[in-house]
Short mmCIF file of C-alpha atoms and ligand atoms in Angstrom, two decimals:
data_model
loop_
_atom_site.label_atom_id
_atom_site.label_comp_id
_atom_site.label_asym_id
_atom_site.label_seq_id
_atom_site.Cartn_x
_atom_site.Cartn_y
_atom_site.Cartn_z
CA UNK A 1 -5.87 -3.58 22.02
CA UNK A 2 -1.74 -3.56 21.36
CA UNK A 3 -1.42 -3.19 17.76
CA UNK A 4 2.35 -3.24 16.23
CA UNK A 5 2.70 -2.36 12.59
CA UNK A 6 6.21 -2.99 10.80
CA UNK A 7 7.76 -0.18 9.65
CA UNK A 8 8.22 3.45 11.03
CA UNK A 9 7.43 5.77 8.35
CA UNK A 10 5.31 3.68 5.63
CA UNK A 11 1.86 4.89 4.30
CA UNK A 12 -0.46 2.79 5.84
CA UNK A 13 1.81 2.56 9.19
CA UNK A 14 1.55 6.43 9.48
CA UNK A 15 -2.36 5.85 8.25
CA UNK A 16 -2.92 3.65 10.81
CA UNK A 17 -1.37 5.33 14.28
CA UNK A 18 -3.81 8.53 12.55
CA UNK A 19 -6.75 6.42 12.33
CA UNK A 20 -6.62 4.44 15.30
CA UNK A 21 -6.30 7.70 17.54
CA UNK A 22 -9.60 7.56 17.17
CA UNK A 23 -10.56 4.33 18.55
CA UNK A 24 -11.00 4.12 22.06
CA UNK A 25 -8.83 1.08 23.66
CA UNK A 26 -6.76 0.83 20.89
CA UNK A 27 -3.45 1.71 20.77
CA UNK A 28 -1.49 1.56 17.40
CA UNK A 29 2.29 1.73 17.38
CA UNK A 30 5.26 1.44 15.13
CA UNK A 31 8.54 -1.07 15.36
CA UNK A 32 11.25 -0.13 12.35
CA UNK A 33 14.71 0.72 11.62
CA UNK A 34 17.05 -0.30 12.63
CA UNK A 35 15.62 -2.21 16.49
CA UNK A 36 13.21 -3.90 13.47
CA UNK A 37 14.82 -4.52 10.62
CA UNK A 38 13.33 -7.23 8.08
CA UNK A 39 17.05 -7.30 5.81
CA UNK A 40 18.20 -8.81 9.77
CA UNK A 41 15.75 -11.20 10.97
CA UNK A 42 17.35 -11.49 14.30
CA UNK A 43 16.38 -8.67 15.30
CA UNK A 44 12.47 -8.89 14.38
CA UNK A 45 11.71 -11.30 17.70
CA UNK A 46 12.88 -9.37 20.36
CA UNK A 47 11.80 -6.60 18.82
CA UNK A 48 8.20 -7.99 18.65
CA UNK A 49 8.42 -10.35 21.94
CA UNK A 50 9.36 -6.75 23.93
CA UNK A 51 6.17 -4.86 22.52
CA UNK A 52 3.51 -7.34 23.80
CA UNK A 53 1.29 -6.99 20.77
CA UNK A 54 -2.37 -8.55 20.40
CA UNK A 55 -2.08 -7.98 16.69
CA UNK A 56 1.00 -7.74 14.64
CA UNK A 57 0.25 -5.71 11.01
CA UNK A 58 3.70 -6.48 9.42
CA UNK A 59 3.58 -3.20 6.68
CA UNK A 60 6.53 -2.40 6.05
CA UNK A 61 8.11 -4.21 2.84
CA UNK A 62 11.09 -2.91 0.18
CA UNK A 63 8.81 -0.74 -2.33
CA UNK A 64 11.47 0.43 -5.04
CA UNK A 65 9.17 -1.40 -7.74
CA UNK A 66 12.33 -0.43 -9.81
CA UNK A 67 15.07 -0.62 -8.18
CA UNK A 68 14.01 -4.50 -6.98
CA UNK A 69 15.06 -5.09 -10.59
CA UNK A 70 18.72 -4.71 -9.38
CA UNK A 71 18.61 -5.39 -5.74
CA UNK A 72 17.10 -9.03 -6.17
CA UNK A 73 18.08 -10.19 -3.78
CA UNK A 74 17.14 -7.81 -1.12
CA UNK A 75 14.11 -7.52 -2.11
CA UNK A 76 13.79 -11.02 -1.28
CA UNK A 77 15.19 -10.75 1.99
CA UNK A 78 13.00 -8.08 3.15
CA UNK A 79 9.57 -9.07 1.41
CA UNK A 80 10.38 -13.01 1.25
CA UNK A 81 12.62 -13.75 4.53
CA UNK A 82 11.80 -10.87 6.86
CA UNK A 83 8.42 -10.71 5.95
CA UNK A 84 8.85 -14.79 7.74
CA UNK A 85 10.58 -14.07 10.29
CA UNK A 86 7.56 -11.57 11.31
CA UNK A 87 4.69 -13.85 10.96
CA UNK A 88 6.63 -16.96 12.50
CA UNK A 89 6.90 -14.14 15.51
CA UNK A 90 2.97 -13.37 15.97
CA UNK A 91 2.95 -17.08 15.75
CA UNK A 92 5.28 -17.96 18.69
CA UNK A 93 2.91 -14.73 20.51
CA UNK A 94 -0.12 -16.80 19.55
CA UNK A 95 -1.46 -13.35 18.30
CA UNK A 96 -2.72 -13.13 14.05
CA UNK A 97 -1.04 -11.24 11.85
CA UNK A 98 -2.13 -9.01 8.73
CA UNK A 99 0.39 -8.94 5.98
CA UNK A 100 -0.33 -6.67 3.31
CA UNK A 101 0.21 -7.21 -0.02
CA UNK A 102 0.34 -6.16 -3.11
CA UNK A 103 -1.99 -6.45 -7.07
CA UNK A 104 1.52 -6.75 -8.47
CA UNK A 105 1.38 -10.54 -7.94
CA UNK A 106 -0.43 -10.82 -10.98
CA UNK A 107 0.55 -10.52 -14.78
CA UNK A 108 -2.48 -8.18 -15.82
CA UNK A 109 -3.51 -10.12 -18.61
CA UNK A 110 -6.66 -10.69 -17.20
CA UNK A 111 -9.55 -8.20 -18.77
CA UNK A 112 -11.64 -7.83 -15.30
CA UNK A 113 -10.88 -7.97 -12.03
CA UNK A 114 -8.80 -10.33 -10.71
CA UNK A 115 -10.08 -12.30 -7.27
CA UNK A 116 -8.40 -14.41 -4.80
CA UNK A 117 -8.73 -17.19 -7.28
CA UNK A 118 -6.82 -15.84 -9.75
CA UNK A 119 -2.71 -17.67 -9.87
CA UNK A 120 -0.28 -15.04 -9.77
CA UNK A 121 2.05 -15.05 -12.02
CA UNK A 122 4.60 -11.98 -11.16
CA UNK A 123 6.08 -9.95 -14.17
CA UNK A 124 8.81 -8.19 -12.12
CA UNK A 125 11.19 -9.00 -9.18
CA UNK A 126 9.36 -7.02 -6.83
CA UNK A 127 5.67 -8.58 -7.19
CA UNK A 128 7.59 -12.37 -7.07
CA UNK A 129 9.80 -11.35 -3.89
CA UNK A 130 5.79 -10.51 -2.56
CA UNK A 131 4.44 -13.28 -3.73
CA UNK A 132 7.53 -15.37 -2.04
CA UNK A 133 6.70 -13.61 1.06
CA UNK A 134 2.73 -14.29 0.81
CA UNK A 135 3.63 -18.09 0.48
CA UNK A 136 5.83 -17.99 3.57
CA UNK A 137 3.66 -15.89 5.90
CA UNK A 138 0.39 -18.16 4.85
CA UNK A 139 2.98 -21.29 5.62
CA UNK A 140 4.07 -20.08 9.39
CA UNK A 141 1.41 -18.09 10.48
CA UNK A 142 -2.15 -20.17 10.45
CA UNK A 143 -3.94 -16.72 11.89
CA UNK A 144 -3.28 -14.82 8.68
CA UNK A 145 -4.99 -11.87 6.76
CA UNK A 146 -3.23 -11.21 3.70
CA UNK A 147 -4.60 -7.81 2.26
CA UNK A 148 -3.49 -7.52 -1.03
CA UNK A 149 -4.01 -4.02 -2.13
CA UNK A 150 -2.84 -1.74 -5.40
CA UNK A 151 -1.61 1.76 -6.28
CA UNK A 152 -1.24 3.16 -2.64
CA UNK A 153 -1.13 6.70 -1.94
CA UNK A 154 -1.42 9.45 1.21
CA UNK A 155 -0.48 12.24 2.23
CA UNK A 156 2.70 10.75 3.71
CA UNK A 157 6.26 9.75 2.41
CA UNK A 158 6.27 9.45 -0.99
CA UNK A 159 4.25 8.38 -4.30
CA UNK A 160 2.52 8.72 -7.55
CA UNK A 161 0.10 11.59 -6.14
CA UNK A 162 2.31 13.85 -4.28
CA UNK A 163 5.12 12.82 -7.46
CA UNK A 164 2.69 14.21 -10.05
CA UNK A 165 2.37 17.68 -7.44
CA UNK A 166 5.74 17.80 -7.41
CA UNK A 167 6.19 18.08 -11.44
CA UNK A 168 3.01 20.04 -11.52
CA UNK A 169 4.93 22.91 -9.90
CA UNK A 170 8.08 22.36 -12.27
CA UNK A 171 6.09 21.92 -15.69
CA UNK A 172 3.06 22.70 -17.11
CA UNK A 173 3.28 19.45 -19.17
CA UNK A 174 3.31 15.87 -17.87
CA UNK A 175 3.43 12.43 -19.79
CA UNK A 176 1.70 9.77 -17.67
CA UNK A 177 1.10 6.43 -18.85
CA UNK A 178 -2.44 5.89 -19.87
CA UNK A 179 -2.90 1.90 -21.12
CA UNK A 180 -2.56 0.44 -17.88
CA UNK A 181 -5.86 -0.31 -15.40
CA UNK A 182 -6.22 0.00 -11.64
CA UNK A 183 -7.37 0.86 -8.24
CA UNK A 184 -6.01 3.64 -6.37
CA UNK A 185 -6.40 3.25 -3.04
CA UNK A 186 -5.78 5.96 -0.03
CA UNK A 187 -4.00 4.32 2.79
CA UNK A 188 -6.08 6.07 5.12
CA UNK A 189 -8.86 3.79 3.87
CA UNK A 190 -6.84 0.94 3.57
CA UNK A 191 -5.84 1.52 8.12
CA UNK A 192 -10.00 1.66 8.37
CA UNK A 193 -10.31 -1.38 6.68
CA UNK A 194 -7.34 -3.15 8.66
CA UNK A 195 -8.96 -2.00 11.74
CA UNK A 196 -12.56 -3.53 10.69
CA UNK A 197 -10.43 -6.99 10.25
CA UNK A 198 -9.12 -6.04 13.64
CA UNK A 199 -12.43 -5.80 15.69
CA UNK A 200 -13.82 -8.20 13.45
CA UNK A 201 -10.95 -11.28 13.76
CA UNK A 202 -12.45 -11.13 17.78
CA UNK A 203 -15.82 -11.94 16.39
CA UNK A 204 -13.73 -15.23 14.34
CA UNK A 205 -13.70 -13.94 10.81
CA UNK A 206 -12.05 -16.12 8.80
CA UNK A 207 -8.06 -16.15 7.93
CA UNK A 208 -7.09 -16.04 4.09
CA UNK A 209 -6.08 -13.83 1.30
CA UNK A 210 -8.10 -10.97 0.55
CA UNK A 211 -8.26 -7.64 -2.10
CA UNK A 212 -8.80 -4.44 -0.73
CA UNK A 213 -8.49 -1.91 -3.00
CA UNK A 214 -10.15 1.66 -3.64
CA UNK A 215 -13.36 1.24 -5.56
CA UNK A 216 -13.43 1.96 -9.24
CA UNK A 217 -10.98 1.50 -11.50
CA UNK A 218 -8.90 4.20 -13.63
CA UNK A 219 -5.33 4.61 -15.44
CA UNK A 220 -2.08 6.47 -14.07
CA UNK A 221 -3.02 9.67 -16.81
CA UNK A 222 -6.48 9.59 -15.38
CA UNK A 223 -5.71 8.83 -11.88
CA UNK A 224 -2.99 12.04 -12.07
CA UNK A 225 -5.81 14.94 -14.24
CA UNK A 226 -8.47 13.96 -11.61
CA UNK A 227 -5.67 14.62 -8.65
CA UNK A 228 -4.70 18.00 -11.15
CA UNK A 229 -8.43 19.14 -10.64
CA UNK A 230 -8.43 18.68 -7.02
CA UNK A 231 -5.46 20.18 -6.46
CA UNK A 232 -6.32 23.38 -8.66
CA UNK A 233 -10.21 23.67 -7.13
CA UNK A 234 -7.62 23.57 -3.72
CA UNK A 235 -5.60 26.34 -4.71
CA UNK A 236 -2.42 24.50 -5.92
CA UNK A 237 -0.48 23.12 -8.58
CA UNK A 238 -1.57 21.30 -11.23
CA UNK A 239 -0.71 20.64 -15.10
CA UNK A 240 -2.25 19.26 -18.37
CA UNK A 241 -1.93 15.06 -18.60
CA UNK A 242 -0.36 14.01 -21.75
CA UNK A 243 -0.88 10.07 -22.86
CA UNK A 244 1.48 7.92 -23.37
CA UNK A 245 1.76 4.18 -23.49
CA UNK A 246 3.78 1.86 -20.84
CA UNK A 247 6.26 0.86 -23.62
CA UNK A 248 7.10 4.44 -24.33
CA UNK A 249 7.85 4.95 -20.56
CA UNK A 250 10.27 2.95 -20.77
CA UNK A 251 10.33 1.77 -16.44
CA UNK A 252 13.06 -0.17 -15.62
CA UNK A 253 10.30 -2.93 -14.07
CA UNK A 254 7.97 -4.53 -16.17
CA UNK A 255 4.03 -3.33 -14.84
CA UNK A 256 1.34 -5.26 -15.57
CA UNK A 257 -1.54 -3.60 -17.60
CA UNK A 258 -4.70 -4.87 -15.51
CA UNK A 259 -4.33 -5.09 -11.94
CA UNK A 260 -7.98 -4.44 -10.82
CA UNK A 261 -8.68 -6.11 -7.72
CA UNK A 262 -12.09 -7.53 -7.23
CA UNK A 263 -12.83 -6.74 -3.09
CA UNK A 264 -16.26 -8.20 -2.53
CA UNK A 265 -15.00 -11.47 -0.88
CA UNK A 266 -13.57 -8.61 1.54
CA UNK A 267 -17.25 -7.12 1.66
CA UNK A 268 -18.82 -9.72 2.23
CA UNK A 269 -16.11 -11.01 5.35
CA UNK A 270 -16.07 -7.72 7.01
CA UNK A 271 -19.49 -5.61 5.50
CA UNK A 272 -16.96 -2.82 4.12
CA UNK A 273 -15.69 -1.54 0.75
CA UNK A 274 -13.35 0.97 0.16
CA UNK A 275 -14.24 4.68 -0.73
CA UNK A 276 -14.71 5.31 -4.41
CA UNK A 277 -11.17 6.55 -5.73
CA UNK A 278 -11.93 9.73 -7.06
CA UNK A 279 -13.60 10.39 -3.23
CA UNK A 280 -10.93 9.47 -1.30
CA UNK A 281 -8.42 11.47 -3.85
CA UNK A 282 -9.84 15.06 -4.04
CA UNK A 283 -9.77 14.59 0.37
CA UNK A 284 -6.16 13.36 0.18
CA UNK A 285 -5.17 16.02 -2.79
CA UNK A 286 -6.68 18.76 -0.50
CA UNK A 287 -4.91 17.81 2.41
CA UNK A 288 -1.48 17.37 0.77
CA UNK A 289 -2.21 21.31 -0.71
CA UNK A 290 -3.10 22.50 2.55
CA UNK A 291 -0.35 21.33 4.10
CA UNK A 292 2.30 22.38 1.89
CA UNK A 293 0.30 26.09 2.01
CA UNK A 294 0.50 26.14 5.68
CA UNK A 295 4.40 24.32 5.66
CA UNK A 296 5.24 27.64 3.04
CA UNK A 297 3.33 30.33 5.35
CA UNK A 298 5.47 28.86 8.38
CA UNK A 299 8.94 29.24 5.87
CA UNK A 300 8.22 32.93 5.31
CA UNK A 301 7.34 33.82 9.20
N1 NAP B 401 2.81 1.70 -2.06
C1 NAP B 401 2.00 0.94 -2.92
O1 NAP B 401 1.50 1.31 -4.11
C2 NAP B 401 1.75 -0.56 -2.77
C3 NAP B 401 0.99 -0.96 -3.81
C4 NAP B 401 0.53 -2.28 -3.13
C5 NAP B 401 0.80 -3.16 -2.12
N2 NAP B 401 1.98 -1.90 -1.19
C6 NAP B 401 2.06 -3.26 -0.06
O2 NAP B 401 1.72 -2.33 1.48
C7 NAP B 401 2.39 -2.29 2.30
C8 NAP B 401 2.50 -1.09 2.53
O3 NAP B 401 2.60 0.00 1.53
P1 NAP B 401 3.34 1.29 1.86
O4 NAP B 401 3.07 2.24 0.71
O5 NAP B 401 2.63 1.98 3.07
O6 NAP B 401 5.64 1.55 2.54
P2 NAP B 401 5.92 2.45 1.88
O7 NAP B 401 5.27 3.53 2.48
O8 NAP B 401 6.75 2.38 0.63
O9 NAP B 401 6.86 1.96 3.43
C9 NAP B 401 7.72 1.31 3.57
C10 NAP B 401 7.55 0.58 5.35
O10 NAP B 401 8.75 0.18 4.90
C11 NAP B 401 10.06 -0.19 5.61
N3 NAP B 401 10.93 -1.02 5.69
C12 NAP B 401 11.79 -0.90 4.22
N4 NAP B 401 12.75 -2.03 4.26
C13 NAP B 401 12.36 -2.07 5.76
C14 NAP B 401 13.71 -2.97 6.53
N5 NAP B 401 14.37 -3.52 5.89
N6 NAP B 401 12.81 -3.13 7.73
C15 NAP B 401 12.18 -2.10 8.36
N7 NAP B 401 11.23 -1.54 7.59
C16 NAP B 401 11.99 -1.49 6.44
C17 NAP B 401 10.27 1.38 6.03
O11 NAP B 401 11.46 1.83 6.64
P3 NAP B 401 11.38 3.49 6.70
O12 NAP B 401 10.17 4.09 7.45
O13 NAP B 401 12.38 3.27 8.25
O14 NAP B 401 11.53 4.17 5.56
C18 NAP B 401 9.12 2.17 5.37
O15 NAP B 401 8.23 2.41 6.90
C19 NAP B 401 3.54 -2.84 1.43
O16 NAP B 401 3.72 -4.33 1.90
C20 NAP B 401 3.53 -3.18 0.17
O17 NAP B 401 4.03 -4.02 -0.78
C21 NAP B 401 2.35 -1.48 -1.62
#
C-alpha cells in the first residue's frame, strides 16, 4: 500500500514515516512545499496524481494558532481551500482520505468529553479554518476519515513539550496555564492509529468523523510538570511549574477551556485506543533528552 502524506516536516508526517518503516508492504512518502503547496491549490493535483497513492493522509496545515488571528486569509486558504483541493484530488484518484483536524473546533464550554455528535463552535481563527476544511473535505470526498486530535507533541518539529524543555534550560520556574483541560496526543501514537485505519479501510470500516486523542485528561501545567519529571529522570533539564490562569497568560488567540475528546467511537470501530498520555509522554521526553545528549556529544567532538 502506498500512502501519500501532505507536509514534509510535520510531526504526524514524520511519525508516519517512522512507524510505517516497521510494516511490510506499506510505503509512506511525504509531499510538501514547493511541489505541493496548500496555499497554491493548483499544485495539489499534479503532485498527488504523479505519486499514485492508495491512500492520502492530509496532515499538512496552517498550525500557528496565535499567528492565524492576524493571517486569517492565509489560514483559510491553507486549512480550508487547500484541504479541499487535497480531498478533491483523492476523490479524482479514486482513493480514500484521512484528514487530520482539531479539538479547537469546539468552544470548550462542555464539562466532560466531546463526542463526534457535539456541535462545533470554534473560538479562534485556526479552529474556524480547520472546521471549514472538515466541511469541504466531507463534501468533496465521500470516502473520508476525518480524525480530530489534540495537544500533539513528538520528538519532531516544534511543540509544547519541546518548548517547555527548552525554557527549562533557561529558567528555574515557568508559569503555565492550569485552567485549560485536554488530552495530550503523541504524534507517534496518532501515526499508529492512522495505520490501523489504513488496514481497516480494506475491511470496510465506516467513513466519517472520529475523535482520536491520548487516553487521560490533564491541564497544560500538569502536562509540563510530567514532562519535567520525565526529563529529570533521564538527566535532562527541568523547572518548577507555577500555575496561572489562561486570562493571565493573555495569548493572542482565545483558547477553549475544556477540549477533552471522547475517542470511544474510534476504539469501537478500529479496535484501538491511544495509550495513556503519561506513558507516551515519558517515552517521548526520554527520547528528546537522549537525542539532545547525542547532538551535544557530537558537537564537543
Ligand atoms: N499540533 C497540534 O497540537 C495539533 C492539535 C490538533 C490537531 N492538529 C492537526 O493535526 C495535523 C498535523 O499536525 P502537526 O502537529 O503534525 O503539524 P505541524 O508539525 O505543525 O506541521 C505542519 C505541516 O504542514 C505543512 N504546511 C504548512 N503550510 C503548508 C502549505 N502551504 N503547503 C504544504 N504544506 C504546508 C508544514 O510544512 P513544512 O514541513 O514545509 O513546514 C508541516 O509539514 C494538522 O492538520 C493539525 O491541524 C494538530
